[in-house]
Amino acid sequence: MEIKIFDTYEQMGQFAADIIEETMKSKDKPILGFATGATPISTYNALIEKYREGKISFKSVTSFNLDEYCTIDRDDKNSYYTFMHENLFNHVDIDEKNVNVPCGNPENVVEYCKGYDNSIEKMGGVDVQILGIGRNGHIGFNEPSDSFTMGTYKVELTQSTIEANKIYFPNEDAMPRQAITMGIGTIMKAKKIILLANGESKAHAIHDMVKGDVSPKCPASVLQNHPNVVVILDKAAASLL
Ligand code: PGA
């Protein structure tokens, strides 16, 4: 794992966007893996800026998002489909037909999830996957558990995740309790991974990810076994390293 520590959240986003720009320029048809949440917003702002300056185009990009809530519609203001459009896709020249955000409410969950993984593989795999990290060490919505998950699947969210994300919903009861998420196996197939974390609330998870044993109790620790990971932190998130 390569670890980079920055003074500001904006610098973190700029650095991540520079790596993504490099990947986009090195491929005819880049496959980008996107994450939602507060963390990647400065990265998306930096990518939008690069697009406006004419440095990058998303015309030939295919995107795959990590996860989506169950029970809410994709047009709901709190869906990750909406998040990605508001924070990135609506501001760049990506072709909507190349946008993939998991469906939160598929008719046949098992078949749908298998199909999502197959689509990624058919495209040749994710070139660069962006990740945030939960306070409990989750990546995507892979919550701490007794074993590492493989492909995309439907997950029960833990109380820690509900606590962290309920602020986006009118009240705790409105927050979905389940999600469709890429599995750990899906994430680990990405050729390159950028994990971002800022703020003191992430310091324990970052410590366990980097210094702890590789264990499904801290799902992000599996990244110790990936050959190409850049961890981008601010000083507060890095404070326990
Ligand atoms: P956050 O979420 O970026 O909103 O902190 C990260 C995550 O839960 O993976």
PDB file of C-alpha atoms and ligand atoms in Angstrom:
ATOM      1  CA  MET A   1       0.000   0.000   0.000  1.00  0.00           C
ATOM      2  CA  GLU A   2       1.273   3.421  -0.897  1.00  0.00           C
ATOM      3  CA  ILE A   3       0.164   6.021   1.681  1.00  0.00           C
ATOM      4  CA  LYS A   4      -0.060   9.734   0.903  1.00  0.00           C
ATOM      5  CA  ILE A   5      -0.948  12.261   3.593  1.00  0.00           C
ATOM      6  CA  PHE A   6      -2.169  15.766   2.758  1.00  0.00           C
ATOM      7  CA  ASP A   7      -2.975  18.917   4.699  1.00  0.00           C
ATOM      8  CA  THR A   8      -6.347  19.545   3.114  1.00  0.00           C
ATOM      9  CA  TYR A   9      -9.348  17.656   1.769  1.00  0.00           C
ATOM     10  CA  GLU A  10      -9.042  19.551  -1.526  1.00  0.00           C
ATOM     11  CA  GLN A  11      -5.434  18.404  -1.974  1.00  0.00           C
ATOM     12  CA  MET A  12      -6.564  14.810  -1.436  1.00  0.00           C
ATOM     13  CA  GLY A  13      -9.139  15.163  -4.195  1.00  0.00           C
ATOM     14  CA  GLN A  14      -6.649  16.795  -6.538  1.00  0.00           C
ATOM     15  CA  PHE A  15      -4.154  13.977  -6.058  1.00  0.00           C
ATOM     16  CA  ALA A  16      -6.806  11.297  -6.628  1.00  0.00           C
ATOM     17  CA  ALA A  17      -8.063  13.104  -9.735  1.00  0.00           C
ATOM     18  CA  ASP A  18      -4.505  13.296 -11.113  1.00  0.00           C
ATOM     19  CA  ILE A  19      -4.198   9.501 -10.837  1.00  0.00           C
ATOM     20  CA  ILE A  20      -7.573   9.037 -12.512  1.00  0.00           C
ATOM     21  CA  GLU A  21      -6.572  11.453 -15.300  1.00  0.00           C
ATOM     22  CA  GLU A  22      -3.428   9.406 -15.901  1.00  0.00           C
ATOM     23  CA  THR A  23      -5.489   6.202 -16.148  1.00  0.00           C
ATOM     24  CA  MET A  24      -8.019   7.850 -18.470  1.00  0.00           C
ATOM     25  CA  LYS A  25      -5.251   9.006 -20.788  1.00  0.00           C
ATOM     26  CA  SER A  26      -3.585   5.599 -20.856  1.00  0.00           C
ATOM     27  CA  LYS A  27      -6.692   3.727 -22.083  1.00  0.00           C
ATOM     28  CA  ASP A  28      -8.915   4.033 -25.168  1.00  0.00           C
ATOM     29  CA  LYS A  29     -11.936   2.917 -23.158  1.00  0.00           C
ATOM     30  CA  PRO A  30     -11.265   3.471 -19.455  1.00  0.00           C
ATOM     31  CA  ILE A  31     -13.385   1.607 -16.921  1.00  0.00           C
ATOM     32  CA  LEU A  32     -13.788   3.671 -13.757  1.00  0.00           C
ATOM     33  CA  GLY A  33     -15.179   2.423 -10.446  1.00  0.00           C
ATOM     34  CA  PHE A  34     -16.924   5.149  -8.472  1.00  0.00           C
ATOM     35  CA  ALA A  35     -17.885   5.490  -4.814  1.00  0.00           C
ATOM     36  CA  THR A  36     -20.474   7.671  -3.088  1.00  0.00           C
ATOM     37  CA  GLY A  37     -20.490   9.397   0.304  1.00  0.00           C
ATOM     38  CA  ALA A  38     -18.961  12.637   1.496  1.00  0.00           C
ATOM     39  CA  THR A  39     -15.350  11.536   0.956  1.00  0.00           C
ATOM     40  CA  PRO A  40     -14.993  11.436  -2.858  1.00  0.00           C
ATOM     41  CA  ILE A  41     -16.688  14.804  -3.495  1.00  0.00           C
ATOM     42  CA  SER A  42     -13.422  16.786  -3.715  1.00  0.00           C
ATOM     43  CA  THR A  43     -12.141  14.173  -6.177  1.00  0.00           C
ATOM     44  CA  TYR A  44     -15.259  14.584  -8.307  1.00  0.00           C
ATOM     45  CA  ASN A  45     -14.943  18.379  -8.140  1.00  0.00           C
ATOM     46  CA  ALA A  46     -11.332  18.106  -9.336  1.00  0.00           C
ATOM     47  CA  LEU A  47     -12.389  15.778 -12.186  1.00  0.00           C
ATOM     48  CA  ILE A  48     -15.122  18.232 -13.243  1.00  0.00           C
ATOM     49  CA  GLU A  49     -12.528  21.006 -13.239  1.00  0.00           C
ATOM     50  CA  LYS A  50     -10.189  18.933 -15.427  1.00  0.00           C
ATOM     51  CA  TYR A  51     -13.090  18.261 -17.808  1.00  0.00           C
ATOM     52  CA  ARG A  52     -13.939  21.990 -17.996  1.00  0.00           C
ATOM     53  CA  GLU A  53     -10.289  22.793 -18.711  1.00  0.00           C
ATOM     54  CA  GLY A  54     -10.352  20.283 -21.589  1.00  0.00           C
ATOM     55  CA  LYS A  55      -7.785  17.990 -19.960  1.00  0.00           C
ATOM     56  CA  ILE A  56     -10.056  14.931 -19.865  1.00  0.00           C
ATOM     57  CA  SER A  57     -13.192  13.634 -21.536  1.00  0.00           C
ATOM     58  CA  PHE A  58     -15.560  10.963 -20.233  1.00  0.00           C
ATOM     59  CA  LYS A  59     -16.969  10.169 -23.729  1.00  0.00           C
ATOM     60  CA  SER A  60     -15.303   6.758 -23.864  1.00  0.00           C
ATOM     61  CA  VAL A  61     -15.541   6.036 -20.114  1.00  0.00           C
ATOM     62  CA  THR A  62     -17.661   3.238 -18.708  1.00  0.00           C
ATOM     63  CA  SER A  63     -18.460   3.572 -15.012  1.00  0.00           C
ATOM     64  CA  PHE A  64     -19.416   0.998 -12.401  1.00  0.00           C
ATOM     65  CA  ASN A  65     -20.552   2.155  -8.976  1.00  0.00           C
ATOM     66  CA  LEU A  66     -19.888   0.219  -5.811  1.00  0.00           C
ATOM     67  CA  ASP A  67     -23.342   0.075  -4.309  1.00  0.00           C
ATOM     68  CA  GLU A  68     -26.945   1.230  -4.058  1.00  0.00           C
ATOM     69  CA  TYR A  69     -29.582   1.256  -1.337  1.00  0.00           C
ATOM     70  CA  CYS A  70     -32.474  -1.192  -1.515  1.00  0.00           C
ATOM     71  CA  THR A  71     -36.090  -0.079  -1.020  1.00  0.00           C
ATOM     72  CA  ILE A  72     -35.674   3.446  -2.399  1.00  0.00           C
ATOM     73  CA  ASP A  73     -36.186   4.266  -6.066  1.00  0.00           C
ATOM     74  CA  ARG A  74     -33.188   5.209  -8.210  1.00  0.00           C
ATOM     75  CA  ASP A  75     -34.741   8.661  -8.733  1.00  0.00           C
ATOM     76  CA  ASP A  76     -35.046   9.230  -5.000  1.00  0.00           C
ATOM     77  CA  LYS A  77     -32.941  12.198  -3.898  1.00  0.00           C
ATOM     78  CA  ASN A  78     -30.953   9.922  -1.561  1.00  0.00           C
ATOM     79  CA  SER A  79     -30.194   7.175  -4.066  1.00  0.00           C
ATOM     80  CA  TYR A  80     -26.601   6.699  -5.123  1.00  0.00           C
ATOM     81  CA  TYR A  81     -27.789   6.925  -8.733  1.00  0.00           C
ATOM     82  CA  THR A  82     -28.941  10.488  -7.975  1.00  0.00           C
ATOM     83  CA  PHE A  83     -25.767  11.228  -5.980  1.00  0.00           C
ATOM     84  CA  MET A  84     -23.521  10.285  -8.896  1.00  0.00           C
ATOM     85  CA  HIS A  85     -25.501  12.381 -11.357  1.00  0.00           C
ATOM     86  CA  GLU A  86     -25.579  15.420  -9.070  1.00  0.00           C
ATOM     87  CA  ASN A  87     -21.935  15.215  -8.059  1.00  0.00           C
ATOM     88  CA  LEU A  88     -20.270  14.098 -11.296  1.00  0.00           C
ATOM     89  CA  PHE A  89     -22.176  12.698 -14.265  1.00  0.00           C
ATOM     90  CA  ASN A  90     -24.394  15.764 -14.921  1.00  0.00           C
ATOM     91  CA  HIS A  91     -21.273  17.946 -15.127  1.00  0.00           C
ATOM     92  CA  VAL A  92     -19.191  15.917 -17.608  1.00  0.00           C
ATOM     93  CA  ASP A  93     -19.644  14.326 -21.039  1.00  0.00           C
ATOM     94  CA  ILE A  94     -20.173  10.723 -19.908  1.00  0.00           C
ATOM     95  CA  ASP A  95     -22.637   8.799 -22.069  1.00  0.00           C
ATOM     96  CA  GLU A  96     -25.581   7.723 -19.884  1.00  0.00           C
ATOM     97  CA  LYS A  97     -25.622   4.323 -21.570  1.00  0.00           C
ATOM     98  CA  ASN A  98     -22.135   3.676 -20.185  1.00  0.00           C
ATOM     99  CA  VAL A  99     -23.170   4.522 -16.600  1.00  0.00           C
ATOM    100  CA  ASN A 100     -23.683   1.556 -14.274  1.00  0.00           C
ATOM    101  CA  VAL A 101     -25.038   2.086 -10.776  1.00  0.00           C
ATOM    102  CA  PRO A 102     -26.397  -1.119  -9.237  1.00  0.00           C
ATOM    103  CA  CYS A 103     -30.173  -1.420  -9.171  1.00  0.00           C
ATOM    104  CA  GLY A 104     -31.268  -1.410  -5.528  1.00  0.00           C
ATOM    105  CA  ASN A 105     -34.435  -3.403  -6.149  1.00  0.00           C
ATOM    106  CA  PRO A 106     -33.797  -6.095  -8.747  1.00  0.00           C
ATOM    107  CA  GLU A 107     -36.512  -8.735  -9.294  1.00  0.00           C
ATOM    108  CA  ASN A 108     -34.047 -11.592  -9.059  1.00  0.00           C
ATOM    109  CA  VAL A 109     -31.260 -10.478  -6.732  1.00  0.00           C
ATOM    110  CA  VAL A 110     -28.922 -13.413  -7.324  1.00  0.00           C
ATOM    111  CA  GLU A 111     -29.178 -13.249 -11.121  1.00  0.00           C
ATOM    112  CA  TYR A 112     -28.888  -9.469 -11.129  1.00  0.00           C
ATOM    113  CA  CYS A 113     -25.762  -9.478  -8.963  1.00  0.00           C
ATOM    114  CA  LYS A 114     -24.124 -12.165 -11.089  1.00  0.00           C
ATOM    115  CA  GLY A 115     -24.949 -10.070 -14.164  1.00  0.00           C
ATOM    116  CA  TYR A 116     -23.366  -6.941 -12.620  1.00  0.00           C
ATOM    117  CA  ASP A 117     -20.083  -8.779 -12.012  1.00  0.00           C
ATOM    118  CA  ASN A 118     -20.231 -10.319 -15.497  1.00  0.00           C
ATOM    119  CA  SER A 119     -20.701  -6.880 -17.075  1.00  0.00           C
ATOM    120  CA  ILE A 120     -17.573  -5.620 -15.328  1.00  0.00           C
ATOM    121  CA  GLU A 121     -15.599  -8.640 -16.470  1.00  0.00           C
ATOM    122  CA  LYS A 122     -16.879  -8.411 -20.043  1.00  0.00           C
ATOM    123  CA  MET A 123     -15.581  -4.833 -20.209  1.00  0.00           C
ATOM    124  CA  GLY A 124     -12.133  -6.069 -19.154  1.00  0.00           C
ATOM    125  CA  GLY A 125     -12.347  -5.145 -15.462  1.00  0.00           C
ATOM    126  CA  VAL A 126     -12.183  -1.872 -13.548  1.00  0.00           C
ATOM    127  CA  ASP A 127      -9.020   0.113 -14.316  1.00  0.00           C
ATOM    128  CA  VAL A 128      -9.217   2.300 -11.242  1.00  0.00           C
ATOM    129  CA  GLN A 129     -11.631   1.905  -8.335  1.00  0.00           C
ATOM    130  CA  ILE A 130     -12.281   4.741  -5.907  1.00  0.00           C
ATOM    131  CA  LEU A 131     -13.150   3.746  -2.340  1.00  0.00           C
ATOM    132  CA  GLY A 132     -14.119   5.496   0.853  1.00  0.00           C
ATOM    133  CA  ILE A 133     -14.030   3.632   4.166  1.00  0.00           C
ATOM    134  CA  GLY A 134     -16.652   3.313   6.880  1.00  0.00           C
ATOM    135  CA  ARG A 135     -15.883   4.021  10.530  1.00  0.00           C
ATOM    136  CA  ASN A 136     -16.316   0.266  10.980  1.00  0.00           C
ATOM    137  CA  GLY A 137     -13.797  -0.495   8.220  1.00  0.00           C
ATOM    138  CA  HIS A 138     -16.351  -1.283   5.521  1.00  0.00           C
ATOM    139  CA  ILE A 139     -15.562  -0.758   1.826  1.00  0.00           C
ATOM    140  CA  GLY A 140     -18.522  -0.494  -0.486  1.00  0.00           C
ATOM    141  CA  PHE A 141     -21.180  -1.802   1.879  1.00  0.00           C
ATOM    142  CA  ASN A 142     -19.104  -4.837   2.870  1.00  0.00           C
ATOM    143  CA  GLU A 143     -19.715  -4.711   6.594  1.00  0.00           C
ATOM    144  CA  PRO A 144     -17.498  -6.409   9.228  1.00  0.00           C
ATOM    145  CA  SER A 145     -18.324 -10.118   9.321  1.00  0.00           C
ATOM    146  CA  ASP A 146     -16.846 -13.588   9.723  1.00  0.00           C
ATOM    147  CA  SER A 147     -15.765 -14.080   6.119  1.00  0.00           C
ATOM    148  CA  PHE A 148     -14.820 -12.023   3.100  1.00  0.00           C
ATOM    149  CA  THR A 149     -17.556 -11.762   0.486  1.00  0.00           C
ATOM    150  CA  MET A 150     -16.947 -12.616  -3.157  1.00  0.00           C
ATOM    151  CA  GLY A 151     -19.203 -11.150  -5.852  1.00  0.00           C
ATOM    152  CA  THR A 152     -21.904  -8.471  -5.816  1.00  0.00           C
ATOM    153  CA  TYR A 153     -24.675  -9.308  -3.317  1.00  0.00           C
ATOM    154  CA  LYS A 154     -27.446  -7.964  -1.088  1.00  0.00           C
ATOM    155  CA  VAL A 155     -26.253  -6.937   2.368  1.00  0.00           C
ATOM    156  CA  GLU A 156     -27.843  -6.003   5.702  1.00  0.00           C
ATOM    157  CA  LEU A 157     -26.396  -2.693   6.869  1.00  0.00           C
ATOM    158  CA  THR A 158     -24.944  -2.542  10.372  1.00  0.00           C
ATOM    159  CA  GLN A 159     -25.968  -0.074  13.069  1.00  0.00           C
ATOM    160  CA  SER A 160     -22.652   1.778  12.620  1.00  0.00           C
ATOM    161  CA  THR A 161     -23.457   2.436   8.961  1.00  0.00           C
ATOM    162  CA  ILE A 162     -27.038   3.417   9.800  1.00  0.00           C
ATOM    163  CA  GLU A 163     -25.721   5.895  12.393  1.00  0.00           C
ATOM    164  CA  ALA A 164     -23.245   7.379   9.898  1.00  0.00           C
ATOM    165  CA  ASN A 165     -25.652   7.696   6.953  1.00  0.00           C
ATOM    166  CA  LYS A 166     -28.996   8.484   8.614  1.00  0.00           C
ATOM    167  CA  ILE A 167     -28.130  12.188   8.549  1.00  0.00           C
ATOM    168  CA  TYR A 168     -28.956  12.197   4.838  1.00  0.00           C
ATOM    169  CA  PHE A 169     -32.507  10.974   5.485  1.00  0.00           C
ATOM    170  CA  PRO A 170     -35.434  12.813   7.108  1.00  0.00           C
ATOM    171  CA  ASN A 171     -35.221  10.366  10.062  1.00  0.00           C
ATOM    172  CA  GLU A 172     -33.566   7.083  11.014  1.00  0.00           C
ATOM    173  CA  ASP A 173     -36.581   5.006   9.989  1.00  0.00           C
ATOM    174  CA  ALA A 174     -36.391   6.385   6.455  1.00  0.00           C
ATOM    175  CA  MET A 175     -32.875   5.044   6.006  1.00  0.00           C
ATOM    176  CA  PRO A 176     -32.778   1.768   4.052  1.00  0.00           C
ATOM    177  CA  ARG A 177     -31.506  -1.245   6.026  1.00  0.00           C
ATOM    178  CA  GLN A 178     -30.208  -3.161   3.012  1.00  0.00           C
ATOM    179  CA  ALA A 179     -28.109  -2.462  -0.043  1.00  0.00           C
ATOM    180  CA  ILE A 180     -26.715  -4.108  -3.145  1.00  0.00           C
ATOM    181  CA  THR A 181     -22.921  -3.896  -3.067  1.00  0.00           C
ATOM    182  CA  MET A 182     -19.938  -5.127  -5.010  1.00  0.00           C
ATOM    183  CA  GLY A 183     -18.369  -7.901  -2.933  1.00  0.00           C
ATOM    184  CA  ILE A 184     -14.813  -7.860  -1.659  1.00  0.00           C
ATOM    185  CA  GLY A 185     -13.918 -10.254  -4.486  1.00  0.00           C
ATOM    186  CA  THR A 186     -15.331  -7.805  -7.047  1.00  0.00           C
ATOM    187  CA  ILE A 187     -13.421  -4.877  -5.543  1.00  0.00           C
ATOM    188  CA  MET A 188     -10.149  -6.821  -5.343  1.00  0.00           C
ATOM    189  CA  LYS A 189     -10.268  -7.504  -9.100  1.00  0.00           C
ATOM    190  CA  ALA A 190      -9.811  -3.781  -9.871  1.00  0.00           C
ATOM    191  CA  LYS A 191      -6.410  -3.147 -11.420  1.00  0.00           C
ATOM    192  CA  LYS A 192      -5.789  -0.106  -9.265  1.00  0.00           C
ATOM    193  CA  ILE A 193      -7.531   1.079  -6.097  1.00  0.00           C
ATOM    194  CA  ILE A 194      -7.581   4.557  -4.587  1.00  0.00           C
ATOM    195  CA  LEU A 195      -8.894   4.644  -1.009  1.00  0.00           C
ATOM    196  CA  LEU A 196      -9.634   8.065   0.446  1.00  0.00           C
ATOM    197  CA  ALA A 197     -10.292   8.991   4.077  1.00  0.00           C
ATOM    198  CA  ASN A 198     -10.396  12.295   5.911  1.00  0.00           C
ATOM    199  CA  GLY A 199     -11.242  13.280   9.469  1.00  0.00           C
ATOM    200  CA  GLU A 200     -10.601  11.854  12.902  1.00  0.00           C
ATOM    201  CA  SER A 201     -13.668   9.595  12.759  1.00  0.00           C
ATOM    202  CA  LYS A 202     -11.829   7.417  10.227  1.00  0.00           C
ATOM    203  CA  ALA A 203      -8.526   7.152  12.153  1.00  0.00           C
ATOM    204  CA  HIS A 204      -9.301   3.804  13.848  1.00  0.00           C
ATOM    205  CA  ALA A 205     -10.517   2.189  10.639  1.00  0.00           C
ATOM    206  CA  ILE A 206      -7.400   3.420   8.810  1.00  0.00           C
ATOM    207  CA  HIS A 207      -5.167   2.086  11.572  1.00  0.00           C
ATOM    208  CA  ASP A 208      -6.821  -1.346  11.430  1.00  0.00           C
ATOM    209  CA  MET A 209      -6.753  -1.376   7.626  1.00  0.00           C
ATOM    210  CA  VAL A 210      -3.037  -0.599   7.423  1.00  0.00           C
ATOM    211  CA  LYS A 211      -1.590  -2.050  10.619  1.00  0.00           C
ATOM    212  CA  GLY A 212      -4.081  -4.706  11.701  1.00  0.00           C
ATOM    213  CA  ASP A 213      -4.340  -8.338  10.627  1.00  0.00           C
ATOM    214  CA  VAL A 214      -6.064  -9.048   7.342  1.00  0.00           C
ATOM    215  CA  SER A 215      -9.486  -9.946   8.687  1.00  0.00           C
ATOM    216  CA  PRO A 216     -13.140  -9.668   7.600  1.00  0.00           C
ATOM    217  CA  LYS A 217     -13.709  -7.926  10.953  1.00  0.00           C
ATOM    218  CA  CYS A 218     -12.087  -4.946   9.187  1.00  0.00           C
ATOM    219  CA  PRO A 219     -13.065  -5.552   5.550  1.00  0.00           C
ATOM    220  CA  ALA A 220     -10.697  -2.833   4.238  1.00  0.00           C
ATOM    221  CA  SER A 221      -7.713  -4.773   5.639  1.00  0.00           C
ATOM    222  CA  VAL A 222      -8.007  -7.094   2.634  1.00  0.00           C
ATOM    223  CA  LEU A 223      -6.436  -4.285   0.596  1.00  0.00           C
ATOM    224  CA  GLN A 224      -3.093  -5.238   2.172  1.00  0.00           C
ATOM    225  CA  ASN A 225      -3.233  -8.160  -0.286  1.00  0.00           C
ATOM    226  CA  HIS A 226      -3.879  -6.008  -3.371  1.00  0.00           C
ATOM    227  CA  PRO A 227      -0.783  -5.155  -5.429  1.00  0.00           C
ATOM    228  CA  ASN A 228      -1.780  -1.630  -6.471  1.00  0.00           C
ATOM    229  CA  VAL A 229      -3.429   0.488  -3.759  1.00  0.00           C
ATOM    230  CA  VAL A 230      -2.941   4.182  -3.057  1.00  0.00           C
ATOM    231  CA  VAL A 231      -4.316   5.372   0.295  1.00  0.00           C
ATOM    232  CA  ILE A 232      -4.966   9.117   0.332  1.00  0.00           C
ATOM    233  CA  LEU A 233      -5.458  10.633   3.790  1.00  0.00           C
ATOM    234  CA  ASP A 234      -5.541  13.877   5.663  1.00  0.00           C
ATOM    235  CA  LYS A 235      -3.530  14.198   8.888  1.00  0.00           C
ATOM    236  CA  ALA A 236      -6.523  13.467  11.128  1.00  0.00           C
ATOM    237  CA  ALA A 237      -7.358  10.166   9.362  1.00  0.00           C
ATOM    238  CA  ALA A 238      -3.656   9.244   9.491  1.00  0.00           C
ATOM    239  CA  SER A 239      -3.245  10.210  13.146  1.00  0.00           C
ATOM    240  CA  LEU A 240      -3.098   6.647  14.510  1.00  0.00           C
ATOM    241  CA  LEU A 241      -0.612   5.302  11.959  1.00  0.00           C
TER     242      LEU A 241
HETATM  243  P1  PGA B   1     -18.331   8.802   3.792  1.00  0.00           P
HETATM  244  O1  PGA B   1     -18.653   7.240   3.683  1.00  0.00           O
HETATM  245  O2  PGA B   1     -17.493   9.103   2.584  1.00  0.00           O
HETATM  246  O3  PGA B   1     -19.663   9.474   3.730  1.00  0.00           O
HETATM  247  O4  PGA B   1     -17.599   9.000   5.049  1.00  0.00           O
HETATM  248  C1  PGA B   1     -17.620   6.377   3.368  1.00  0.00           C
HETATM  249  C2  PGA B   1     -18.111   4.957   3.442  1.00  0.00           C
HETATM  250  O5  PGA B   1     -19.035   4.684   4.231  1.00  0.00           O
HETATM  251  O6  PGA B   1     -17.559   4.103   2.727  1.00  0.00           O
END
